[in-house]
Each structure stands twice: as structure tokens, then as C-alpha cells.
Short mmCIF file of C-alpha atoms in Angstrom, two decimals:
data_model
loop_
_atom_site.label_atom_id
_atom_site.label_comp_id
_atom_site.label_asym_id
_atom_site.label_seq_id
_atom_site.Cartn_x
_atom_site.Cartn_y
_atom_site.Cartn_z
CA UNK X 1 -39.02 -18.14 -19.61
CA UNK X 2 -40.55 -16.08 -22.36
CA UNK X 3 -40.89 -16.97 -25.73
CA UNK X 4 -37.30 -14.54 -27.49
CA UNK X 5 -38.49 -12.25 -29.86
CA UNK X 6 -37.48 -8.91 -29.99
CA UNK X 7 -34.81 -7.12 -27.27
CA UNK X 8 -37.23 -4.20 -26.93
CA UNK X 9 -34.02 -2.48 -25.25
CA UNK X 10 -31.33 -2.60 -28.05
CA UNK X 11 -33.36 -3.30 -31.11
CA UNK X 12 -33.16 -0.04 -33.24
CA UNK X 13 -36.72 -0.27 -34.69
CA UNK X 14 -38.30 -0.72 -31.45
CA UNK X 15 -36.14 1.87 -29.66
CA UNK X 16 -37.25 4.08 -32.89
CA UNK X 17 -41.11 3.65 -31.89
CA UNK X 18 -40.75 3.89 -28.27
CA UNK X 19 -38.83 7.29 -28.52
CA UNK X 20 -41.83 8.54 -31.18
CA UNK X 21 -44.20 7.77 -28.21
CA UNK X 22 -42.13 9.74 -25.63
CA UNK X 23 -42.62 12.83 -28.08
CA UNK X 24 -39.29 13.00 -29.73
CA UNK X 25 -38.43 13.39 -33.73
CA UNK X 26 -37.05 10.75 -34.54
CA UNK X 27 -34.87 9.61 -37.93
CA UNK X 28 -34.20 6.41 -38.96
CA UNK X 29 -31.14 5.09 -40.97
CA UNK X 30 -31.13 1.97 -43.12
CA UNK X 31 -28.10 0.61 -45.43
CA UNK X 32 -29.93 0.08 -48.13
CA UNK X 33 -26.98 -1.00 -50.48
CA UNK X 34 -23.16 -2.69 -49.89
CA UNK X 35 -20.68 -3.30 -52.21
CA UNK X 36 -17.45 -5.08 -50.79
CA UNK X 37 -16.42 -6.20 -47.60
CA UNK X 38 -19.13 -3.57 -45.86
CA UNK X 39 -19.15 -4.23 -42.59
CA UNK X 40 -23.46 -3.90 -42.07
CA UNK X 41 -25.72 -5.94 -44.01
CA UNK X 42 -28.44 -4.44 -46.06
CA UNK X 43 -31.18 -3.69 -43.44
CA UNK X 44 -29.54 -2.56 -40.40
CA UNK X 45 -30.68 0.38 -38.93
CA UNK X 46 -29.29 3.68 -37.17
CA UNK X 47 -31.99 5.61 -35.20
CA UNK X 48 -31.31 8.70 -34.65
CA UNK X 49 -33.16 11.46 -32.31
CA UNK X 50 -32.87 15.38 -32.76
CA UNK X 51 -30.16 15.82 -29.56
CA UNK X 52 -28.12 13.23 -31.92
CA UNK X 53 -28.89 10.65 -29.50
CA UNK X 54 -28.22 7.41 -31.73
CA UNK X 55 -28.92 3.81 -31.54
CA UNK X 56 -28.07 0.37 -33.83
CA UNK X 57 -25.48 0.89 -36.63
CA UNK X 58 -24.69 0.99 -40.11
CA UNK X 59 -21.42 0.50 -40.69
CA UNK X 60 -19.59 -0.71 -37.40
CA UNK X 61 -18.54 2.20 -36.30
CA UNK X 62 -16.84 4.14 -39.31
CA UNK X 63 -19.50 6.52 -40.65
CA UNK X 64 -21.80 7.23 -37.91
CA UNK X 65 -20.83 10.10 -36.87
CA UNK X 66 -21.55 11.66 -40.82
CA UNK X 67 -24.97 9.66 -41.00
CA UNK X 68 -26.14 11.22 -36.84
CA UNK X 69 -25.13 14.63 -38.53
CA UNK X 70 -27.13 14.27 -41.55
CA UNK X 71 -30.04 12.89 -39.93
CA UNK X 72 -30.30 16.04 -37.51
CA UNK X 73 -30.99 17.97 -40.99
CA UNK X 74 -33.34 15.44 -42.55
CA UNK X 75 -35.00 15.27 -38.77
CA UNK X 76 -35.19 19.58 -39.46
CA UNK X 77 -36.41 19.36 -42.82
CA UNK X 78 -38.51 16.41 -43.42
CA UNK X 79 -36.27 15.64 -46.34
CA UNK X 80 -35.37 11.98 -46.80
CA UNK X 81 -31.31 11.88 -48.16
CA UNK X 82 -29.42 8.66 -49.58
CA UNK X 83 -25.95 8.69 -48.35
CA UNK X 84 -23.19 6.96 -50.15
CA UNK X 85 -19.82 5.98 -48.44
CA UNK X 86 -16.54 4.66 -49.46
CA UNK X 87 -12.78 4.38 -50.37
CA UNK X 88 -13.28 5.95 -53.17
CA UNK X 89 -14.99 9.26 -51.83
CA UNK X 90 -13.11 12.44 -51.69
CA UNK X 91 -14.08 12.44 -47.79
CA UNK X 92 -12.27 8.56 -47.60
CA UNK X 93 -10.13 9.97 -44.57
CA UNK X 94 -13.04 11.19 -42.38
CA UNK X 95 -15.88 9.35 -43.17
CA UNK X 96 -14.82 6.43 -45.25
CA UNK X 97 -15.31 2.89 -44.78
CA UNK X 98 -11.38 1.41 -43.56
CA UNK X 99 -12.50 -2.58 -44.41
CA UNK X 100 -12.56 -1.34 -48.66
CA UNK X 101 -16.34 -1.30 -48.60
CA UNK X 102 -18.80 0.63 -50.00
CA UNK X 103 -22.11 1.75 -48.61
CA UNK X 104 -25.35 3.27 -49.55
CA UNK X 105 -27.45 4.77 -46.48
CA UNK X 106 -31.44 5.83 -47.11
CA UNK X 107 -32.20 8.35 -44.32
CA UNK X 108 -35.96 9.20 -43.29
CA UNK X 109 -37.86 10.84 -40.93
CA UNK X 110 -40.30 8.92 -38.76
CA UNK X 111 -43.53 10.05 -38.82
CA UNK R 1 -41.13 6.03 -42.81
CA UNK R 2 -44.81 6.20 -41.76
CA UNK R 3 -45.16 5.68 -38.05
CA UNK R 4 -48.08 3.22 -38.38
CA UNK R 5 -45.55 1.22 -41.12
CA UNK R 6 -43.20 1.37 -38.23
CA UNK R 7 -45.97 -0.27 -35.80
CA UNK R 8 -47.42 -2.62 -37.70
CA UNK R 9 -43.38 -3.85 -38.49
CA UNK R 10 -42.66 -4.12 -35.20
CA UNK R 11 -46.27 -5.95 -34.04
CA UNK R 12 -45.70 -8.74 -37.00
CA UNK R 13 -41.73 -9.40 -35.25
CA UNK R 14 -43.11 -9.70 -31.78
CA UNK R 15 -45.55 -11.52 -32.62
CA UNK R 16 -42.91 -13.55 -34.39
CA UNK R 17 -44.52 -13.16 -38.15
CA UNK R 18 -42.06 -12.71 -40.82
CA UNK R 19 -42.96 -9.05 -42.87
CA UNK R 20 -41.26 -6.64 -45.28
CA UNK R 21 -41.55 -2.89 -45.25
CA UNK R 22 -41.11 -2.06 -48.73
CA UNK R 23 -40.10 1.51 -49.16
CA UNK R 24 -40.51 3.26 -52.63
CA UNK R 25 -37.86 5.27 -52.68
CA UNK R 26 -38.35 8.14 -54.90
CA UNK R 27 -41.12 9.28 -52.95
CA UNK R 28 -40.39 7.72 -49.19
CA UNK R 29 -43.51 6.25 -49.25
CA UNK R 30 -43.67 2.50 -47.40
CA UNK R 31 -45.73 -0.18 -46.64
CA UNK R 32 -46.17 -3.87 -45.13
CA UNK R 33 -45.84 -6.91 -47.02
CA UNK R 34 -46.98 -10.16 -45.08
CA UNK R 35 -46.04 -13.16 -46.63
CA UNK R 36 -48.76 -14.46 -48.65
CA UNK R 37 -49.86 -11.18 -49.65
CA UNK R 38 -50.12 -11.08 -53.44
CA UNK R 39 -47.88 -8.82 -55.19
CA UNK R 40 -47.95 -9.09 -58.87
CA UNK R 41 -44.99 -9.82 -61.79
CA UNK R 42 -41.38 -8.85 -61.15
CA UNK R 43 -41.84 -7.26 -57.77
CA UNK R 44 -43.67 -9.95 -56.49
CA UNK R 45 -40.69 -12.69 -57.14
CA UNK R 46 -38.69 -10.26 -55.63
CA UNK R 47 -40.75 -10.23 -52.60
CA UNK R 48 -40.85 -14.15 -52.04
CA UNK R 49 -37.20 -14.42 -52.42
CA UNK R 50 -37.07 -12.02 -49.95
CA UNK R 51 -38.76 -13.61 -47.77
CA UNK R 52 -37.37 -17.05 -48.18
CA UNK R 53 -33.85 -15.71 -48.02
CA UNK R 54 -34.10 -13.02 -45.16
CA UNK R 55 -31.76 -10.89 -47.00
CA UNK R 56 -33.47 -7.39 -47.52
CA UNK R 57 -32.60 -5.55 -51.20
CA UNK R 58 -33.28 -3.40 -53.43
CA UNK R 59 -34.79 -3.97 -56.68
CA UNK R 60 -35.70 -1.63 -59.24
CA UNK R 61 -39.26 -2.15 -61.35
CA UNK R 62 -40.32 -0.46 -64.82
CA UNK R 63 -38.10 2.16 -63.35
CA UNK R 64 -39.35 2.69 -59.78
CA UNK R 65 -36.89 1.69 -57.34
CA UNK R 66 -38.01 -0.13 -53.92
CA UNK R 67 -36.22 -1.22 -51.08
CA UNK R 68 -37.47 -4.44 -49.52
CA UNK R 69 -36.70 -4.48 -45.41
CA UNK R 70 -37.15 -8.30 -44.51
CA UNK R 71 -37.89 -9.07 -41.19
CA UNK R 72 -37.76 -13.01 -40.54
CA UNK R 73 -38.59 -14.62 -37.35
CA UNK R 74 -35.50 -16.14 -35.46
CA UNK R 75 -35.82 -19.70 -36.35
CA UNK R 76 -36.84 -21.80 -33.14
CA UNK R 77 -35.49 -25.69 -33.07
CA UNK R 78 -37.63 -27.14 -30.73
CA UNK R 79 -36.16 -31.04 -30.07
CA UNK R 80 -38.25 -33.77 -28.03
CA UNK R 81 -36.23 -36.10 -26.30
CA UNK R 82 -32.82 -34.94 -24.02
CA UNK R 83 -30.87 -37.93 -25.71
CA UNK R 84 -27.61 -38.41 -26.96
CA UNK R 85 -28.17 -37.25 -30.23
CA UNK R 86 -30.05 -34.03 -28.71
CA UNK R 87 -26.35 -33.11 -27.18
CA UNK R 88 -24.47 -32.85 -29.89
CA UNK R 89 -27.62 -30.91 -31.99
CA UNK R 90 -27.30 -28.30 -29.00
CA UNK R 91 -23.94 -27.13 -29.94
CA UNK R 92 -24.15 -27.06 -33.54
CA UNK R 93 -27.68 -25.54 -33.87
CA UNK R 94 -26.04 -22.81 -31.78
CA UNK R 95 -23.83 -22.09 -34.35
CA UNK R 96 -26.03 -22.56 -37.22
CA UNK R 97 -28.27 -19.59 -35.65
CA UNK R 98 -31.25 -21.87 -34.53
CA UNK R 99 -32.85 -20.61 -31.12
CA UNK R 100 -32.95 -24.22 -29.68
CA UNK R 101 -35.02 -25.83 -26.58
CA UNK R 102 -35.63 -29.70 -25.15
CA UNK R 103 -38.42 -30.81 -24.05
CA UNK R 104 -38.56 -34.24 -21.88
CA UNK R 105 -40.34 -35.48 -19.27
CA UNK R 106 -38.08 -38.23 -18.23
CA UNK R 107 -36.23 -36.18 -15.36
CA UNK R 108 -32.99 -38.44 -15.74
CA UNK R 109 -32.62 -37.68 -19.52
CA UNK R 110 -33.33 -34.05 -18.41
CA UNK R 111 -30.54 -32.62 -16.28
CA UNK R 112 -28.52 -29.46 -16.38
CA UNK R 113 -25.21 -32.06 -15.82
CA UNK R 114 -26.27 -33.50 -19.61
CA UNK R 115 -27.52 -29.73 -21.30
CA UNK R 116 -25.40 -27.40 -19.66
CA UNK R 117 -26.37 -24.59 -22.71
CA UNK R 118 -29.38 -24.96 -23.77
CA UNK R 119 -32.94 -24.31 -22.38
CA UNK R 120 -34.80 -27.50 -20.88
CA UNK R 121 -38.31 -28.15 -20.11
CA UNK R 122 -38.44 -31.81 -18.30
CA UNK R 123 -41.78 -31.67 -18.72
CA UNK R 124 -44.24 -33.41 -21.01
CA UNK R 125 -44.83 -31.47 -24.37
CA UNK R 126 -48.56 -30.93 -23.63
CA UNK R 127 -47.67 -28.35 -21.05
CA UNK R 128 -44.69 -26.85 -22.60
CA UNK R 129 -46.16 -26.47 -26.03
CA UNK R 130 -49.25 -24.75 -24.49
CA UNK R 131 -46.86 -21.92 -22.89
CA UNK R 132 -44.70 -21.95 -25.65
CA UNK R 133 -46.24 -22.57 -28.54
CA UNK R 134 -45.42 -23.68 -31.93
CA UNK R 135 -45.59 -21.54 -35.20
CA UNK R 136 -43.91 -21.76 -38.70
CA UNK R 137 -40.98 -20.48 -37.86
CA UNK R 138 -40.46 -23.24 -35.72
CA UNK R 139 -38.53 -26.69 -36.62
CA UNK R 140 -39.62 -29.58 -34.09
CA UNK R 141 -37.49 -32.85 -33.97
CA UNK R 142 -39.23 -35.57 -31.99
CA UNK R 143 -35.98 -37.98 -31.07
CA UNK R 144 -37.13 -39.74 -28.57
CA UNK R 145 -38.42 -43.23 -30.09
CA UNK R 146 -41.47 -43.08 -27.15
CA UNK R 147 -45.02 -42.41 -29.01
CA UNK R 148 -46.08 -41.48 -25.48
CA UNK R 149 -43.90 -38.60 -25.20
CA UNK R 150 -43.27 -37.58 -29.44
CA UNK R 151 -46.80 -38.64 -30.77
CA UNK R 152 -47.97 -35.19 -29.31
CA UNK R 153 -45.39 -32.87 -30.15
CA UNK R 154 -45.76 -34.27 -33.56
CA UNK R 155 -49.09 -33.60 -33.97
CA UNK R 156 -49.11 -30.24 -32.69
CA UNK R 157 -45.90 -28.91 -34.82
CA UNK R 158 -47.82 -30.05 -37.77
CA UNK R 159 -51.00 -28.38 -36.80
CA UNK R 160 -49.11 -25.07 -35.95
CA UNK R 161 -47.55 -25.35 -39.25
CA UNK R 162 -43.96 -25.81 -38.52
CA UNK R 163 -41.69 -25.07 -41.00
CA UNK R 164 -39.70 -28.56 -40.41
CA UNK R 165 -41.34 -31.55 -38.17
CA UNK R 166 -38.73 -34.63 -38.42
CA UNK R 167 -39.23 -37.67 -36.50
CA UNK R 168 -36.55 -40.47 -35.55
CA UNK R 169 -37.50 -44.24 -36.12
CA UNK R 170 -37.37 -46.55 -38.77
CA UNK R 171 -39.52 -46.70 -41.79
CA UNK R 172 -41.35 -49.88 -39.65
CA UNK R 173 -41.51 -47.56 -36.70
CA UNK R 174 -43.08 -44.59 -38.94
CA UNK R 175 -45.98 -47.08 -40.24
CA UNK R 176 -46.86 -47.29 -37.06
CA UNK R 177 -46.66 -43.56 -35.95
CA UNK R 178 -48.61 -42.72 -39.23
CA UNK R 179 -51.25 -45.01 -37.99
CA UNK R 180 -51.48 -43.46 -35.01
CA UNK R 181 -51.03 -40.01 -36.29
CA UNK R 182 -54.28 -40.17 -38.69
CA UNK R 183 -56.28 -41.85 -35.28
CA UNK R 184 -55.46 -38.41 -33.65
CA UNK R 185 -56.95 -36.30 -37.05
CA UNK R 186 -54.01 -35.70 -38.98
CA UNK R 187 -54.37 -35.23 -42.38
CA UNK R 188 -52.53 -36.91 -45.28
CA UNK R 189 -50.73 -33.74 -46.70
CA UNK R 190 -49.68 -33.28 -42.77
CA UNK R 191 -48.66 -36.85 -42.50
CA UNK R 192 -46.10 -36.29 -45.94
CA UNK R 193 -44.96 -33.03 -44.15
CA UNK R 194 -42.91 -35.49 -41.48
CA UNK R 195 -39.31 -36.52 -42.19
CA UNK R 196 -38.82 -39.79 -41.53
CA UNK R 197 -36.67 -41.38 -41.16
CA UNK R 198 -35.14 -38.09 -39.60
CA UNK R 199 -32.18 -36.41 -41.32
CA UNK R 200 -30.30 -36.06 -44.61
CA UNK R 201 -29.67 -39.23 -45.78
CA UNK R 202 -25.67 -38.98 -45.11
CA UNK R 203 -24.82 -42.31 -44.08
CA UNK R 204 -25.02 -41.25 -40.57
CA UNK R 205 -24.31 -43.91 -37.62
CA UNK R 206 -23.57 -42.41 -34.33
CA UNK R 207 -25.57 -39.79 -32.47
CA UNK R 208 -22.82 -37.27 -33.73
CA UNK R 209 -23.37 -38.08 -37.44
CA UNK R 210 -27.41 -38.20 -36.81
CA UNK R 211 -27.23 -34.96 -35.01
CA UNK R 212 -25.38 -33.79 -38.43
CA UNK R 213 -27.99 -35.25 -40.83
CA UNK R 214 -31.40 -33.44 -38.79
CA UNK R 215 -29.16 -29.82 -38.93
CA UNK R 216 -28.41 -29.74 -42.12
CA UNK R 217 -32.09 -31.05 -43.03
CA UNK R 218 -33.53 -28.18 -41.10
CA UNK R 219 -31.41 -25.86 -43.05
CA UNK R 220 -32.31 -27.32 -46.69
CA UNK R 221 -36.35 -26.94 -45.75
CA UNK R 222 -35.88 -23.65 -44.15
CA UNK R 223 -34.06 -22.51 -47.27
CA UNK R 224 -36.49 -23.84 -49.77
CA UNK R 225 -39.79 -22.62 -47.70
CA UNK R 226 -41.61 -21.82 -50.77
CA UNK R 227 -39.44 -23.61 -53.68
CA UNK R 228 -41.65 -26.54 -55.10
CA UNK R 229 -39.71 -28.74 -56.16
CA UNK R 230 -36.47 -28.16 -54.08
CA UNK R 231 -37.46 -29.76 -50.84
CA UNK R 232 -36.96 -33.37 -52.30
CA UNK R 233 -34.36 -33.14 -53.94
CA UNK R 234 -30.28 -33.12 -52.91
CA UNK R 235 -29.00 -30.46 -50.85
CA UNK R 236 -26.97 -27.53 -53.03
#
């Protein structure tokens, strides 16, 4: 029995290093901010690979889709983006948060 | 985020040493905090708390705004002694998010029938302890009233620098172990790391109750690693 410390297969910032050492660009997600009843704490990670692979989460489920899109960009232009979501945003039916919650996401390229 | 940031994150949580990537985030530029590290004013008390609370944040400094990434060890319960009182800590340590394992040699306290859920070494803690070891992330309860089988365990949680090392006995029974303790090299600040008599002081009578007392002692150090002062004093 080894000693438990990190599940090198789902863990998103292990996945994130392992997929940098197979040769792919790689972006990484992290909620930086919630307000609410978010559903991700601050610190959880989405990592996110130029096919829009994706592993980990952010919000449970509700804005990944809109955070694996923007990450293909910031994966093309090297540009880190913050990313805000909520009830309150224009975009609430697509891409908002359906627990009330708000959400700030930092996005980065690894590397 | 800079690759080697990335690596060096990832080495400190396998290797089961808490860190924090702090990330300025104007200009994406990120580093590693280990704990100790000295990080001046404002941004350093922001820094501790993060690290005694786990909770990562963001926290804005003469105008430059960081995000602190915590990444805390799981917190290990490592209990000595497959008694009665060990049962009931299985379940509820569970719960409270503790990682926890038995050690005992005594192969009759030791069965799966008595621990159905929870990892068991019936084994002496000499062995176990050298292929598992200890480290501050680690609390280690020694509940077995037998300085044969705790006296060890004891002695090596405080040498690894356990967060929590509790032992059960009476204050008479504690004289005793201190005495013994100080014959194997411990030191006085090491010997006034050990609660004992284990446990919040509750009330507590049966094994249930006991069980009760050590969890929610565990929890009171482990959330006042680094609070002087707090340790001592009631529970909030």
C-alpha cells in the first residue's frame, strides 16, 4: 500500500505537466474568485490542450464549454484572459452559472 | 504559468509538502512559496493564513494583485491501537476528511471483522512507520495504554514533526511515559507537544465520546498550526 498523495491520473495539475512532456500546448484554468453559491472553490483547475481536450473543472459543469473555447485562443496567442461568469451576464442563458453564483476564471498558458 | 512553477508545485504535493504558487496577475508571472519562506508585511500574513487555512485567494498589495494557489497535504490520522475507541474514530475521521490508518500488532485487536473501512497494519509501528513514514501533516494517536507498542510511535511522530501527537492514559500514566520518553532522547519542547490526557476535555466517558474528544482535538491543532496562542485555549 502506497503512501496517497496525488491521483497522477485525474489530478488536473499533474495531467497538465504530463501532457507538456508529451509535446502538447497546454492551458490551464484556475477560479480564481466566487461570489455566491459557486459551485468550484477558489483553486480548482481546468486543463485544457489545443484539440480542446479538457480535464478537472471550474464550475461543475456549467461554463466549461466557454472557458475550453477561450483557452484554445489564449493557447494561440500566449495571452493570459480573466473570465467572469454569472446570473447577471448578458450571456446568463448559455454560459451562466444556474446555482446564482458568480465566478471569476484566470486563464494561462503553460509554459 | 511557468512550467518549472508547475514542477516544482507538483514535486512539493507528492512529496506531500504543503506550497503556494502565487501568481501576480497583471503580468502572469508565478512562483513557489514553501511554508516558512519569509515573505514580508501584508503579503506575507496573507501567505500564512493561506497556508494554515488551505483556502487559496486573492489578495491585492499596494495595488498589485496576486493570487495565492494553496496546496495542503491531505491530512493523515495515523491511530496506534485497533481498540474500541479506534472504531468509532474510523467513521468519523472519514467524514471529517482525515486519511486514517491503524497500526497494531496484537493480531486479535487487528481484524478486518473489527475495521471493515479503514486501512490496518497488525504490525508493530517500527516496521510500519519505516514504510510509511510520518511527516507534519500527519496526526498520530497512540490509544493503546501498552508503552511497548505506543512508546515508539510516540517518539517517532514527534521526531517527524507531526502536526498533532495525542496519547491516551491518565495524568499518572503520562508521568510515567514522560519518563520514559526523555530515556529514549526526547526533548522537553517535544515532550509539551503530546496531548495528554488525549482529547478535548468534553466530559467524555465511553469510547464513542473519547473518539469525539481526539477528532475534534485534531481539528483545533490542525486549524491553529501557526496561531500562538490559540492551541491552548477553547475551541471556537
Amino acid at each position: 500500500m502506497s503512501l496517497n498523495t496525488l491521483d497522477e491520473s485525474r489530478d488536473p495539475l499533474a495531467i497538465a505537466e504530463e501532457w507538456m512532456e508529451a509535446g502538447r500546448d497546454v492551458a490551464i484554468a484556475t477560479v480564481i474568485e466566487t461570489w455566491g453559491s459557486a459551485p468550484r472553490p477558489a483553486g480548482s483547475h481546468l486543463v485544457i490542450d489545443a484539440d480542446g481536450n479538457f480535464h478537472g473543472s471550474v464550475s461543475g459543469g456549467c461554463v466549461e464549454g466557454a472557458v475550453v473555447t477561450e483557452a484554445m485562443d489564449v493557447i494561440g496567442d500566449g495571452k493570459a484572459r480573466m473570465l467572469e461568469f454569472g446570473v447577471a451576464d448578458e450571456t446568463a442563458w448559455r454560459v451562466g452559472l444556474s446555482c446564482g453564483g458568480r465566478i471569476k476564471v484566470y486563464v494561462e498558458k503553460l509554459g | 504559468m511557468d512550467l518549472h512553477s508547475l514542477k516544482a508545485l507538483n514535486k512539493e504535493r507528492r512529496n506531500r509538502r504543503a506550497a503556494i504558487l502565487m501568481t501576480e496577475l497583471e503580468s502572469g508571472t508565478d512562483r513557489i512559496v514553501r511554508e516558512g519562506d519569509a515573505i514580508p508585511g501584508e503579503l506575507g500574513e496573507a501567505v500564512k493564513k493561506a497556508f494554515r487555512t488551505g483556502i487559496s485567494t486573492g489578495v491585492t498589495v499596494d495595488g498589485t494583485a496576486y493570487f495565492l494557489m494553496v496546496a495542503l497535504p491531505k491530512p493523515r490520522l495515523v491511530v496506534v491501537g485497533a481498540v474500541h475507541i479506534s472504531q468509532s474514530l474510523a467513521p468519523m475521521a472519514k467524514v471529517a476528511g482525515f486519511d486514517m490508518e491503524i497500526i497494531d500488532p496484537r493480531t486479535a485487536f487487528a481484524t478486518a471483522e473489527r475495521f471493515p473501512d479503514v486501512p490496518l497494519h497488525a504490525d508493530w509501528p517500527e516496521p510500519v512507520l519505516a514504510e510509511r513514514p510520518l511527516d507534519p501533516y500527519c496526526a498520530l494517536a497512540a490509544v493503546t495504554h501498552d508503552p511497548k507498542i505506543d512508546d515508539f510511535a510516540l517518539k517517532a511522530a514527534l521526531d517527524a514533526g507531526c502536526f498533532y501527537v495525542g496519547a491516551l492514559g491518565s495524568r499518572k500514566t503520562h508521568a510515567g511515559r514522560v519518563k520514559r520518553l526523555l530515556e529514549a532522547g526526547a526533548t522537553d519542547e517535544q515532550i509539551a507537544r503530546i496531548h495528554a490526557p488525549i482529547g478535548l476535555d468534553i466530559g467524555a466517558i465511553s469510547p464513542q465520546e473519547i473518539a469525539v474528544a481526539i477528532l475534534a482535538e485534531i481539528v483545533q491543532v490542525f486549524r491553529s498550526r501557526g496561531v500562538a496562542g490559540v492551541e491552548k485555549g477553547k475551541a471556537a
